[in-house]
Each structure stands twice: as C-alpha cells, then as structure tokens.
Amino acid sequence: MNILVVGSGGREHALAWKIAQSPLLSRLVCAPGNPGMATLGETRDVKATDVAGLLALAREIAADLVVIGPETAVAAGLSDALAQAGIPCFGPSAYAGQLETSKAFTKAFADRHGLPTGRYGVFEAAAPAKAFLAGFTAPYVIKADGLAAGKGVVIAQTLDEAEAAIDDCLGGRFGASGARVVIEEYLEGEIASVFALCDGAASLLFGGVQDHKRVFDGERGPNTGGMGTYAPAPVLSDAVIDATRRTLIEPAFAGIAAEGAPYRGVIFCEIMVTADGPKLIEFNVRFGDPECQVLMLRLQSDLVPYLLACAHGRLAEATAPVWRDEAAICVVLAAEGYPGAPRTGDEIRGAEADLGEGVTLFHAGTARRADGALVSAGGRVLNVCALGKDLRQARDRAYAAIERIDWPAGFCRSDIGWRALA
Ligand code: AMP
Ligand code: GLY
C-alpha cells in the first residue's frame, strides 16, 4: 500500500514513524516532510497547502491513502480535492474544518447542537467587545477567531489587559485571523484533550493526553502551540472520557453530518473538566502537535487499519485501539525567541545518536544543511519523547536524553507532566 503523509512537523514525523511499522505499507512518501521523516521514507518538496501539487503527487505515486497532518491543509480544501479525485483520504473537508479554523463557527455550532461550552460573544469592533466584558469577571478570555498556531489566545488577569488584547487582535496582530474577536467565559478546572476517529458515520475514541501550552515552567508566559505532553493523564478518568464522548464528540459528529459535511478523520476535543463535567474549550480537526507524539508511542495497534477505516467508511467494524501500559512523555525543545520570532540556522549536535532506553526523537522544525549537519529551522525544533513504566521514569529518560543534545540556542520546560506527578 502506498501512503502519502502531508506535513512537516513533529506530529507528522510521529505519524510517519508509526505508519512505517505497519506490515500493510509498501511505499511511504512525505510532503514536504523533514529530515527525520526522510529516514523513514521519501520526501517531496510540495507544501501542505499546495492542493494541486499534492493531488498530482498522490496520483503519481498511486496513493492508496493520503494522511493529512496539519489544519492548514484541511483549511486549504485538500480533503475535498482528494475526494473529488476518488483518492482515499484521512482528514475532514474544509467545511468540517471550520470546527477549528473559526472559533466563532464552533461556538455557534455548539449552540446549534447543544454541546456544553462557556458563554461567549463574537465582535468585529472594539467598542461592543469591550462593553461585553462587563458581563464577566477576571480572568477574561480573548481569542482571535481564526488560525493563529496556538498563539491567538489571551487569558487576561485585568480589564486593562483584556481591552488591550481586543485592540491588539482587531488591530491586525493576527492578520485576517483576528478580524473577529471571540470573548469567552473563563472556565474553571483542569484542561485535557480527548481524541476520536470518525468515518462519516461511526466513531471511535482514540486516546487522551494532557499538554502544557504556556512557554515557561509553572504555566507562565505566553501560550504556544504546546511545550510538552504526556499520557495517560489522570484527570481523564473513564467517567470523564465517557461524558466527553456522549455530550461532545458524538453530538459533534452527528451535527456536522446533519449540516452536510460528514466527518472523516480525527477530532481533537480540548475540554475543561469542570465541577459540572467536561465543557468544550475548542475542537481541532487533526491530531495535536505534540499530543500525537505520545499517542503514537503508546499505540500498540497498527495505525494504518484505523486510518483506512476512516477513509473508507468501515470504522464500525474496527475494534478499540490497544494502548501500551507504559506512560509516554514528549518534551519540546524550542528555539530561543519562540513563541515570538525564533532564532534559526544553528547547528544541533548529538540529536541523531542513541538517546537512551525508551527514547524516541521526532523532528519538528529542523533542516539538513548542505554539509549534512542538522540545523534549527523553526520555533519548536525537536520533540524528545520517551516511554517508561510510569510517568516518572518516562520523564527521567526524556530529560536525560536532552542532556545529550548539544544545541545552546534551544530551551525546554523542565516541568512537563507536573500535574500527574504531583
Ligand atoms: P486554546 O488555544 O483555545 O486551546 O486556548 C489555549 C489555552 O488557554 C487553553 O489550553 C487553556 O489553558 C486556556 N483557555 C482557553 N479558553 C479558556 C476558557 N474559556 N477558560 C479557561 N481557560 C481557557
Ligand atoms: N498542541 C495543541 C495543538 O496541536 O493544537
């Protein structure tokens, strides 16, 4: 079977790594891929948003399956184009993709289909947005409506800060993504992520993870795309997962199908576990990055049959995935400056050597220099991941591995997993 993986981050490296272990695979092509993915299969220099280029590539390699990694490819309509061409695809349509690409769409969708979430308002002008703040108390939650790589959310501790965030967003800080601002009720509780697959009709839970969004230890500093993850997460009890399935995931899949856009792919449901049960923070229409990395490490079952079942509408026949007993952790090594403008082009030494027992390294933002050296080429650069008999061992292994990597311009959080270890 020929499989095309679309994307170039740590998530896609993890997907490619797991797919490469499948006995069903004959040829793996990654577009555009990264130096880590290049050790697993072929890479082709076609961008994740180049729909025509990817369609041509899928035809050229006679792809039996295209796996969409990033939301930008979903938003560009890659799944729609592949469906029209009759090429099986794991990843939802651009319409369903609005569940991630527009927070305003998602909030209205939640209202239409009775999904539990916080109160909210959507505004295109600053004055009514600021007036709306009067209905809440601090902390205030201010979000850019569109995609902002995890950086479009401000949790403001004061009214002044909230008003500044509104001005910032509507003033063009996030470009077109910030043309509308969403103001939300602050939900009290612990945040977690639940994943589920859907083939347009049937759905299947596909694991849970907890992440760390703030850039610095102790949950301080600005939000990022994610500085680390771990699983299993104690907060995701069977009762919480079941309530998430019943009140959020199944109604969302049914709702989007009723709107004419049956969902094919994975949904990433970010919930706040409140005293009243799980409430929706947001949906993402793809695996999380770096949530996917720990899911793939813990997944014992072959991934490919699940991806195919989603693409071909055969998920009802699938059994629940089997997870390893071990705990998994992912620590992100980011480049100085992230989540602002990262410093790039620095050589990274020691990352491709043996990093110790239970450790797997995924590339997120690296490049190969002409002389063969590995260099930094993005904000989040490496994902140092480990399995262990428990989270403590997994964490110790990951941080020991980081000690072996020589990259002075890199940094990481030193407290990934603290909630579960406390
Ligand atoms: P998001 O990009 O929407 O996932 O938001 C980033 C982070 O901000 C989340 O992981 C939460 O920690 C926090 N957050 C977002 N929305 C809310 C909310 N309504 N109430 C409390 N915390 C929130
Ligand atoms: N780590 C959060 C995300 O992928 O959106």
Tab-separated table of C-alpha atoms and ligand atoms in Angstrom:
chain	number	residue	atom	x	y	z
A	1	MET	CA	0.000	0.000	0.000
A	2	ASN	CA	1.286	3.474	-0.931
A	3	ILE	CA	0.723	6.147	1.681
A	4	LEU	CA	1.293	9.890	1.396
A	5	VAL	CA	1.740	11.779	4.669
A	6	VAL	CA	1.167	15.528	4.359
A	7	GLY	CA	3.031	17.888	6.691
A	8	SER	CA	6.468	18.550	8.129
A	9	GLY	CA	6.257	18.770	11.911
A	10	GLY	CA	6.751	16.514	14.887
A	11	ARG	CA	3.167	15.290	14.575
A	12	GLU	CA	3.769	14.142	11.010
A	13	HIS	CA	7.108	12.560	11.921
A	14	ALA	CA	5.301	10.586	14.638
A	15	LEU	CA	2.553	9.536	12.205
A	16	ALA	CA	5.132	8.509	9.597
A	17	TRP	CA	7.121	6.614	12.268
A	18	LYS	CA	4.044	4.624	13.259
A	19	ILE	CA	2.880	4.073	9.667
A	20	ALA	CA	6.380	2.851	8.740
A	21	GLN	CA	5.938	-0.003	11.255
A	22	SER	CA	2.813	-1.295	9.511
A	23	PRO	CA	3.072	-4.547	7.541
A	24	LEU	CA	0.461	-3.040	5.194
A	25	LEU	CA	2.890	-0.379	3.968
A	26	SER	CA	4.858	-0.750	0.758
A	27	ARG	CA	5.794	2.861	-0.030
A	28	LEU	CA	5.839	5.921	2.227
A	29	VAL	CA	6.060	9.403	0.753
A	30	CYS	CA	6.057	12.551	2.887
A	31	ALA	CA	5.324	16.029	1.571
A	32	PRO	CA	7.148	18.151	2.364
A	33	GLY	CA	8.426	16.049	5.292
A	34	ASN	CA	11.512	16.837	7.370
A	35	PRO	CA	14.972	15.349	7.973
A	36	GLY	CA	13.526	12.883	10.493
A	37	MET	CA	10.825	11.720	8.089
A	38	ALA	CA	13.472	11.369	5.381
A	39	THR	CA	14.951	8.455	7.352
A	40	LEU	CA	11.602	6.609	7.104
A	41	GLY	CA	10.519	7.191	3.517
A	42	GLU	CA	10.811	9.502	0.525
A	43	THR	CA	10.267	13.225	0.936
A	44	ARG	CA	8.946	15.509	-1.798
A	45	ASP	CA	9.133	19.257	-1.758
A	46	VAL	CA	5.411	20.007	-2.013
A	47	LYS	CA	3.866	22.294	0.602
A	48	ALA	CA	0.979	21.117	2.794
A	49	THR	CA	-1.242	23.879	1.386
A	50	ASP	CA	-0.389	23.218	-2.283
A	51	VAL	CA	-3.579	21.316	-3.082
A	52	ALA	CA	-2.894	20.955	-6.809
A	53	GLY	CA	0.681	19.822	-6.160
A	54	LEU	CA	-0.392	17.240	-3.573
A	55	LEU	CA	-3.163	15.934	-5.826
A	56	ALA	CA	-0.615	15.456	-8.617
A	57	LEU	CA	1.794	13.736	-6.218
A	58	ALA	CA	-0.925	11.415	-4.884
A	59	ARG	CA	-1.731	10.411	-8.479
A	60	GLU	CA	1.921	9.995	-9.408
A	61	ILE	CA	2.612	7.563	-6.570
A	62	ALA	CA	-0.807	5.888	-6.938
A	63	ALA	CA	-1.545	6.675	-3.298
A	64	ASP	CA	-3.916	4.260	-1.610
A	65	LEU	CA	-4.253	6.713	1.249
A	66	VAL	CA	-3.393	10.338	1.941
A	67	VAL	CA	-2.971	11.250	5.618
A	68	ILE	CA	-3.419	14.946	6.352
A	69	GLY	CA	-1.348	16.194	9.285
A	70	PRO	CA	-1.879	19.955	9.653
A	71	GLU	CA	-5.018	22.081	9.875
A	72	THR	CA	-3.690	24.390	7.155
A	73	ALA	CA	-4.098	21.562	4.615
A	74	VAL	CA	-7.642	20.903	5.855
A	75	ALA	CA	-8.453	24.614	5.551
A	76	ALA	CA	-6.994	24.674	2.022
A	77	GLY	CA	-9.534	22.028	0.967
A	78	LEU	CA	-7.124	19.143	0.379
A	79	SER	CA	-9.598	16.536	1.600
A	80	ASP	CA	-12.321	17.909	-0.706
A	81	ALA	CA	-9.992	17.853	-3.715
A	82	LEU	CA	-8.868	14.278	-2.993
A	83	ALA	CA	-12.473	13.136	-2.522
A	84	GLN	CA	-13.378	14.599	-5.886
A	85	ALA	CA	-10.470	12.740	-7.464
A	86	GLY	CA	-11.519	9.491	-5.775
A	87	ILE	CA	-8.339	9.224	-3.680
A	88	PRO	CA	-8.898	7.883	-0.142
A	89	CYS	CA	-8.065	10.479	2.471
A	90	PHE	CA	-7.771	10.701	6.243
A	91	GLY	CA	-8.768	14.252	7.108
A	92	PRO	CA	-12.009	16.239	7.054
A	93	SER	CA	-13.498	18.588	4.481
A	94	ALA	CA	-12.904	22.321	4.624
A	95	TYR	CA	-16.498	22.811	5.832
A	96	ALA	CA	-15.971	20.451	8.786
A	97	GLY	CA	-12.575	22.084	9.217
A	98	GLN	CA	-14.309	25.252	10.382
A	99	LEU	CA	-14.613	23.465	13.717
A	100	GLU	CA	-11.002	24.538	14.076
A	101	THR	CA	-10.495	27.348	11.604
A	102	SER	CA	-13.192	29.553	13.155
A	103	LYS	CA	-13.822	29.805	16.872
A	104	ALA	CA	-16.978	31.797	16.101
A	105	PHE	CA	-18.249	28.966	13.858
A	106	THR	CA	-17.502	26.437	16.597
A	107	LYS	CA	-19.272	28.369	19.326
A	108	ALA	CA	-22.374	28.782	17.123
A	109	PHE	CA	-22.134	25.090	16.170
A	110	ALA	CA	-22.020	24.181	19.873
A	111	ASP	CA	-25.194	26.225	20.401
A	112	ARG	CA	-26.945	24.631	17.394
A	113	HIS	CA	-26.209	21.119	18.604
A	114	GLY	CA	-26.381	21.526	22.372
A	115	LEU	CA	-22.705	20.957	23.166
A	116	PRO	CA	-21.724	22.132	26.675
A	117	THR	CA	-19.374	25.124	26.478
A	118	GLY	CA	-18.899	28.547	28.083
A	119	ARG	CA	-20.877	31.727	27.278
A	120	TYR	CA	-19.357	33.867	24.543
A	121	GLY	CA	-19.669	36.811	22.170
A	122	VAL	CA	-18.180	37.488	18.714
A	123	PHE	CA	-17.226	41.035	17.661
A	124	GLU	CA	-15.754	42.892	14.713
A	125	ALA	CA	-15.447	46.214	16.528
A	126	ALA	CA	-13.634	47.070	19.741
A	127	ALA	CA	-16.315	49.146	21.488
A	128	PRO	CA	-19.017	46.446	21.727
A	129	ALA	CA	-16.367	43.834	22.514
A	130	LYS	CA	-15.123	45.901	25.458
A	131	ALA	CA	-18.694	46.530	26.618
A	132	PHE	CA	-19.309	42.770	26.571
A	133	LEU	CA	-16.508	42.272	29.108
A	134	ALA	CA	-18.800	43.822	31.724
A	135	GLY	CA	-20.757	40.547	31.808
A	136	PHE	CA	-17.699	38.663	33.115
A	137	THR	CA	-15.178	38.920	35.917
A	138	ALA	CA	-11.401	38.378	35.628
A	139	PRO	CA	-9.735	36.391	34.242
A	140	TYR	CA	-11.029	37.321	30.784
A	141	VAL	CA	-10.600	35.045	27.769
A	142	ILE	CA	-9.899	36.843	24.470
A	143	LYS	CA	-9.347	34.850	21.262
A	144	ALA	CA	-8.647	35.618	17.627
A	145	ASP	CA	-11.393	33.924	15.578
A	146	GLY	CA	-9.125	32.229	13.030
A	147	LEU	CA	-5.976	30.106	12.951
A	148	ALA	CA	-3.029	31.532	14.883
A	149	ALA	CA	-0.814	28.483	15.568
A	150	GLY	CA	-1.940	28.343	19.200
A	151	LYS	CA	-0.860	31.925	19.839
A	152	GLY	CA	-4.175	33.755	19.373
A	153	VAL	CA	-5.485	33.266	22.928
A	154	VAL	CA	-5.016	35.699	25.796
A	155	ILE	CA	-6.121	34.964	29.348
A	156	ALA	CA	-6.192	38.483	30.786
A	157	GLN	CA	-5.973	38.993	34.545
A	158	THR	CA	-7.221	42.590	34.430
A	159	LEU	CA	-9.750	44.608	32.448
A	160	ASP	CA	-6.954	46.791	31.033
A	161	GLU	CA	-5.115	43.739	29.758
A	162	ALA	CA	-8.351	42.372	28.258
A	163	GLU	CA	-9.072	45.635	26.457
A	164	ALA	CA	-5.507	45.768	25.138
A	165	ALA	CA	-5.884	42.197	23.846
A	166	ILE	CA	-9.070	43.187	22.000
A	167	ASP	CA	-7.301	46.179	20.415
A	168	ASP	CA	-4.327	44.000	19.502
A	169	CYS	CA	-6.460	41.341	17.852
A	170	LEU	CA	-8.740	43.695	15.898
A	171	GLY	CA	-5.728	45.912	15.144
A	172	GLY	CA	-4.203	43.255	12.904
A	173	ARG	CA	-1.782	41.352	15.151
A	174	PHE	CA	-3.049	38.044	13.705
A	175	GLY	CA	-3.878	39.358	10.234
A	176	ALA	CA	-7.182	38.134	8.792
A	177	SER	CA	-7.412	35.521	11.589
A	178	GLY	CA	-8.049	38.370	14.009
A	179	ALA	CA	-10.680	40.231	12.008
A	180	ARG	CA	-13.174	38.940	14.574
A	181	VAL	CA	-12.536	38.582	18.263
A	182	VAL	CA	-14.224	35.980	20.467
A	183	ILE	CA	-14.746	36.709	24.153
A	184	GLU	CA	-15.453	33.681	26.301
A	185	GLU	CA	-16.423	32.808	29.799
A	186	TYR	CA	-13.386	31.636	31.769
A	187	LEU	CA	-13.941	28.004	32.697
A	188	GLU	CA	-12.504	26.778	35.973
A	189	GLY	CA	-10.988	23.309	36.046
A	190	GLU	CA	-8.308	21.121	34.545
A	191	ILE	CA	-7.747	21.043	30.812
A	192	ALA	CA	-7.267	17.848	28.795
A	193	SER	CA	-7.516	16.529	25.257
A	194	VAL	CA	-9.611	13.601	24.017
A	195	PHE	CA	-9.261	12.182	20.502
A	196	ALA	CA	-11.832	10.342	18.405
A	197	LEU	CA	-11.943	8.968	14.876
A	198	CYS	CA	-14.933	9.213	12.559
A	199	ASP	CA	-15.650	7.714	9.128
A	200	GLY	CA	-18.596	9.972	8.384
A	201	ALA	CA	-20.983	7.885	10.483
A	202	ALA	CA	-19.343	5.574	13.027
A	203	SER	CA	-16.889	6.935	15.593
A	204	LEU	CA	-14.282	5.512	17.935
A	205	LEU	CA	-12.412	7.014	20.887
A	206	PHE	CA	-8.699	7.258	20.134
A	207	GLY	CA	-6.906	8.193	23.332
A	208	GLY	CA	-6.392	11.094	25.687
A	209	VAL	CA	-3.473	13.371	26.516
A	210	GLN	CA	-2.631	16.362	28.680
A	211	ASP	CA	-0.432	19.171	27.419
A	212	HIS	CA	1.370	22.300	28.558
A	213	LYS	CA	0.575	25.371	26.469
A	214	ARG	CA	2.484	28.118	28.281
A	215	VAL	CA	6.068	28.676	27.246
A	216	PHE	CA	7.669	28.728	30.716
A	217	ASP	CA	7.729	26.484	33.790
A	218	GLY	CA	4.868	26.873	36.234
A	219	GLU	CA	2.396	27.668	33.406
A	220	ARG	CA	3.821	31.157	32.937
A	221	GLY	CA	4.420	33.244	29.823
A	222	PRO	CA	2.509	33.367	26.554
A	223	ASN	CA	0.600	30.478	25.005
A	224	THR	CA	2.410	28.359	22.443
A	225	GLY	CA	1.415	25.506	20.155
A	226	GLY	CA	2.401	23.219	23.048
A	227	MET	CA	5.644	22.731	25.008
A	228	GLY	CA	5.067	19.139	26.073
A	229	THR	CA	2.559	16.346	26.567
A	230	TYR	CA	2.068	13.151	28.494
A	231	ALA	CA	-0.295	10.209	28.653
A	232	PRO	CA	-2.103	8.689	30.331
A	233	ALA	CA	-3.476	11.781	32.079
A	234	PRO	CA	-5.018	11.023	35.493
A	235	VAL	CA	-7.725	13.675	35.001
A	236	LEU	CA	-9.115	11.641	32.081
A	237	SER	CA	-10.982	9.081	34.146
A	238	ASP	CA	-13.295	6.630	32.392
A	239	ALA	CA	-16.232	8.759	33.574
A	240	VAL	CA	-14.767	11.964	32.085
A	241	ILE	CA	-13.948	10.251	28.793
A	242	ASP	CA	-17.396	8.725	28.605
A	243	ALA	CA	-19.087	12.060	29.315
A	244	THR	CA	-16.919	13.706	26.648
A	245	ARG	CA	-17.954	11.058	24.129
A	246	ARG	CA	-21.675	11.363	24.948
A	247	THR	CA	-22.000	15.140	25.314
A	248	LEU	CA	-19.374	16.482	22.921
A	249	ILE	CA	-17.867	14.019	20.448
A	250	GLU	CA	-20.899	12.059	19.271
A	251	PRO	CA	-23.162	15.149	19.052
A	252	ALA	CA	-20.412	16.973	17.127
A	253	PHE	CA	-20.020	14.172	14.571
A	254	ALA	CA	-23.808	13.861	14.246
A	255	GLY	CA	-24.170	17.640	13.992
A	256	ILE	CA	-21.567	18.140	11.284
A	257	ALA	CA	-23.060	15.238	9.272
A	258	ALA	CA	-26.519	16.813	9.624
A	259	GLU	CA	-25.018	20.012	8.169
A	260	GLY	CA	-23.994	18.036	5.077
A	261	ALA	CA	-20.306	17.524	5.902
A	262	PRO	CA	-19.792	14.001	7.310
A	263	TYR	CA	-16.510	13.991	9.222
A	264	ARG	CA	-13.661	11.743	8.045
A	265	GLY	CA	-10.589	11.831	10.200
A	266	VAL	CA	-9.673	12.569	13.781
A	267	ILE	CA	-11.192	15.183	16.028
A	268	PHE	CA	-9.165	16.618	18.878
A	269	CYS	CA	-11.526	17.751	21.577
A	270	GLU	CA	-9.987	20.097	24.110
A	271	ILE	CA	-12.075	20.064	27.261
A	272	MET	CA	-12.147	21.774	30.604
A	273	VAL	CA	-13.008	19.219	33.251
A	274	THR	CA	-15.253	21.386	35.418
A	275	ALA	CA	-17.320	20.642	38.503
A	276	ASP	CA	-20.294	20.264	36.073
A	277	GLY	CA	-18.458	17.803	33.847
A	278	PRO	CA	-16.453	18.314	30.668
A	279	LYS	CA	-17.043	21.516	28.698
A	280	LEU	CA	-15.721	22.309	25.260
A	281	ILE	CA	-12.750	24.685	25.032
A	282	GLU	CA	-12.140	24.035	21.359
A	283	PHE	CA	-12.048	21.441	18.627
A	284	ASN	CA	-9.114	20.793	16.348
A	285	VAL	CA	-9.631	18.858	13.138
A	286	ARG	CA	-6.391	16.847	13.199
A	287	PHE	CA	-4.094	15.180	15.687
A	288	GLY	CA	-2.475	17.536	18.187
A	289	ASP	CA	1.139	18.535	17.967
A	290	PRO	CA	2.771	17.374	20.313
A	291	GLU	CA	-0.223	15.295	21.509
A	292	CYS	CA	0.138	12.931	18.555
A	293	GLN	CA	3.695	12.046	19.523
A	294	VAL	CA	2.690	10.477	22.847
A	295	LEU	CA	-0.368	8.821	21.299
A	296	MET	CA	1.782	7.136	18.642
A	297	LEU	CA	4.329	5.993	21.245
A	298	ARG	CA	1.605	4.388	23.343
A	299	LEU	CA	-0.417	2.932	20.478
A	300	GLN	CA	0.254	-0.782	20.294
A	301	SER	CA	-2.211	-1.497	17.482
A	302	ASP	CA	-1.293	-0.915	13.861
A	303	LEU	CA	-2.372	2.647	12.980
A	304	VAL	CA	-2.920	2.079	9.273
A	305	PRO	CA	-6.134	-0.005	9.503
A	306	TYR	CA	-7.750	2.793	11.540
A	307	LEU	CA	-6.749	5.471	9.033
A	308	LEU	CA	-8.074	3.323	6.190
A	309	ALA	CA	-11.308	2.561	8.044
A	310	CYS	CA	-11.965	6.312	8.389
A	311	ALA	CA	-11.242	6.915	4.713
A	312	HIS	CA	-13.406	4.016	3.523
A	313	GLY	CA	-16.345	4.245	5.934
A	314	ARG	CA	-15.520	0.980	7.689
A	315	LEU	CA	-14.919	2.184	11.217
A	316	ALA	CA	-17.972	0.332	12.578
A	317	GLU	CA	-16.045	-2.915	12.008
A	318	ALA	CA	-12.962	-1.706	13.914
A	319	THR	CA	-12.181	-2.713	17.485
A	320	ALA	CA	-10.938	-0.261	20.095
A	321	PRO	CA	-7.213	0.516	19.804
A	322	VAL	CA	-4.833	-1.233	22.201
A	323	TRP	CA	-2.560	1.057	24.235
A	324	ARG	CA	0.687	0.094	25.925
A	325	ASP	CA	0.654	0.028	29.724
A	326	GLU	CA	3.669	2.323	29.773
A	327	ALA	CA	3.422	6.076	30.202
A	328	ALA	CA	4.700	8.385	27.475
A	329	ILE	CA	6.053	11.908	27.574
A	330	CYS	CA	7.077	14.437	24.943
A	331	VAL	CA	9.310	17.375	25.818
A	332	VAL	CA	9.561	20.078	23.167
A	333	LEU	CA	12.932	21.665	22.503
A	334	ALA	CA	12.220	25.127	21.131
A	335	ALA	CA	14.485	27.777	19.665
A	336	GLU	CA	15.371	30.935	21.558
A	337	GLY	CA	12.719	33.547	20.814
A	338	TYR	CA	9.779	31.126	20.471
A	339	PRO	CA	6.788	31.750	20.517
A	340	GLY	CA	7.916	35.051	19.059
A	341	ALA	CA	10.411	35.099	16.180
A	342	PRO	CA	12.694	32.090	16.747
A	343	ARG	CA	16.400	32.121	16.039
A	344	THR	CA	17.135	29.589	13.263
A	345	GLY	CA	20.102	28.083	11.425
A	346	ASP	CA	22.016	26.876	14.498
A	347	GLU	CA	23.714	23.519	14.347
A	348	ILE	CA	22.301	20.799	16.597
A	349	ARG	CA	24.752	18.067	17.653
A	350	GLY	CA	24.085	14.705	19.214
A	351	ALA	CA	20.377	14.510	18.461
A	352	GLU	CA	20.687	11.666	15.990
A	353	ALA	CA	22.829	9.444	18.227
A	354	ASP	CA	21.311	6.812	20.538
A	355	LEU	CA	19.469	8.842	23.166
A	356	GLY	CA	18.976	6.048	25.664
A	357	GLU	CA	16.478	3.347	26.545
A	358	GLY	CA	12.856	4.052	25.715
A	359	VAL	CA	13.648	7.360	23.977
A	360	THR	CA	12.372	8.364	20.528
A	361	LEU	CA	13.253	11.650	18.867
A	362	PHE	CA	10.870	13.343	16.459
A	363	HIS	CA	11.939	16.265	14.289
A	364	ALA	CA	9.613	19.267	14.343
A	365	GLY	CA	11.480	22.240	12.910
A	366	THR	CA	14.829	21.007	11.616
A	367	ALA	CA	16.647	21.197	8.296
A	368	ARG	CA	19.638	19.430	6.803
A	369	ARG	CA	22.454	21.770	5.804
A	370	ALA	CA	24.402	21.096	2.579
A	371	ASP	CA	27.257	19.624	4.635
A	372	GLY	CA	24.858	17.166	6.289
A	373	ALA	CA	24.641	18.943	9.645
A	374	LEU	CA	21.264	19.166	11.376
A	375	VAL	CA	20.179	22.770	11.973
A	376	SER	CA	17.246	24.505	13.645
A	377	ALA	CA	14.622	25.759	11.205
A	378	GLY	CA	11.535	26.685	13.226
A	379	GLY	CA	10.119	27.576	16.630
A	380	ARG	CA	9.505	24.127	18.030
A	381	VAL	CA	12.514	22.195	16.761
A	382	LEU	CA	12.802	18.751	18.383
A	383	ASN	CA	10.433	16.506	20.318
A	384	VAL	CA	12.265	14.355	22.823
A	385	CYS	CA	9.849	11.556	23.674
A	386	ALA	CA	10.109	8.587	25.988
A	387	LEU	CA	8.167	5.611	27.278
A	388	GLY	CA	8.615	4.401	30.854
A	389	LYS	CA	7.000	2.004	33.295
A	390	ASP	CA	5.426	5.110	34.797
A	391	LEU	CA	5.460	8.816	34.005
A	392	ARG	CA	8.366	9.468	36.369
A	393	GLN	CA	10.596	7.028	34.512
A	394	ALA	CA	9.469	8.335	31.129
A	395	ARG	CA	10.208	11.883	32.254
A	396	ASP	CA	13.635	10.991	33.645
A	397	ARG	CA	14.529	9.269	30.378
A	398	ALA	CA	13.441	12.230	28.258
A	399	TYR	CA	15.313	14.804	30.335
A	400	ALA	CA	18.433	12.598	30.422
A	401	ALA	CA	18.267	12.427	26.614
A	402	ILE	CA	18.014	16.216	26.381
A	403	GLU	CA	21.292	16.462	28.314
A	404	ARG	CA	22.967	14.603	25.440
A	405	ILE	CA	21.804	17.082	22.795
A	406	ASP	CA	24.189	19.935	22.142
A	407	TRP	CA	22.237	22.967	20.994
A	408	PRO	CA	22.909	26.079	23.073
A	409	ALA	CA	20.151	28.150	21.418
A	410	GLY	CA	17.480	25.618	22.414
A	411	PHE	CA	15.334	25.584	25.532
A	412	CYS	CA	12.622	23.430	27.050
A	413	ARG	CA	10.321	23.422	30.036
A	414	SER	CA	11.682	21.429	32.958
A	415	ASP	CA	8.292	20.548	34.474
A	416	ILE	CA	6.414	18.597	31.791
A	417	GLY	CA	3.979	16.233	33.494
A	418	TRP	CA	3.893	18.080	36.835
A	419	ARG	CA	0.136	17.731	37.287
A	420	ALA	CA	0.285	13.968	37.019
A	421	LEU	CA	3.481	13.704	39.087
A	422	ALA	CA	2.250	15.951	41.910
B	1	AMP	P1	-6.941	27.309	23.042
B	1	AMP	O1	-5.933	27.731	22.010
B	1	AMP	O2	-8.327	27.715	22.755
B	1	AMP	O3	-6.793	25.848	23.346
B	1	AMP	O4	-6.529	28.036	24.393
B	1	AMP	C1	-5.226	27.970	24.920
B	1	AMP	C2	-5.273	27.743	26.400
B	1	AMP	O5	-5.941	28.813	27.054
B	1	AMP	C3	-6.050	26.510	26.796
B	1	AMP	O6	-5.267	25.365	26.768
B	1	AMP	C4	-6.497	26.855	28.194
B	1	AMP	O7	-5.465	26.608	29.123
B	1	AMP	C5	-6.746	28.328	28.111
B	1	AMP	N1	-8.162	28.616	27.819
B	1	AMP	C6	-8.724	28.786	26.603
B	1	AMP	N2	-10.033	29.038	26.706
B	1	AMP	C7	-10.322	29.046	28.017
B	1	AMP	C8	-11.521	29.257	28.776
B	1	AMP	N3	-12.693	29.553	28.190
B	1	AMP	N4	-11.446	29.167	30.109
B	1	AMP	C9	-10.271	28.904	30.730
B	1	AMP	N5	-9.115	28.700	30.086
B	1	AMP	C10	-9.128	28.778	28.733
B	2	GLY	N1	-0.873	21.171	20.915
B	2	GLY	C1	-2.056	21.823	20.561
B	2	GLY	C2	-2.423	21.710	19.147
B	2	GLY	O1	-1.921	20.891	18.388
B	2	GLY	O2	-3.301	22.455	18.751
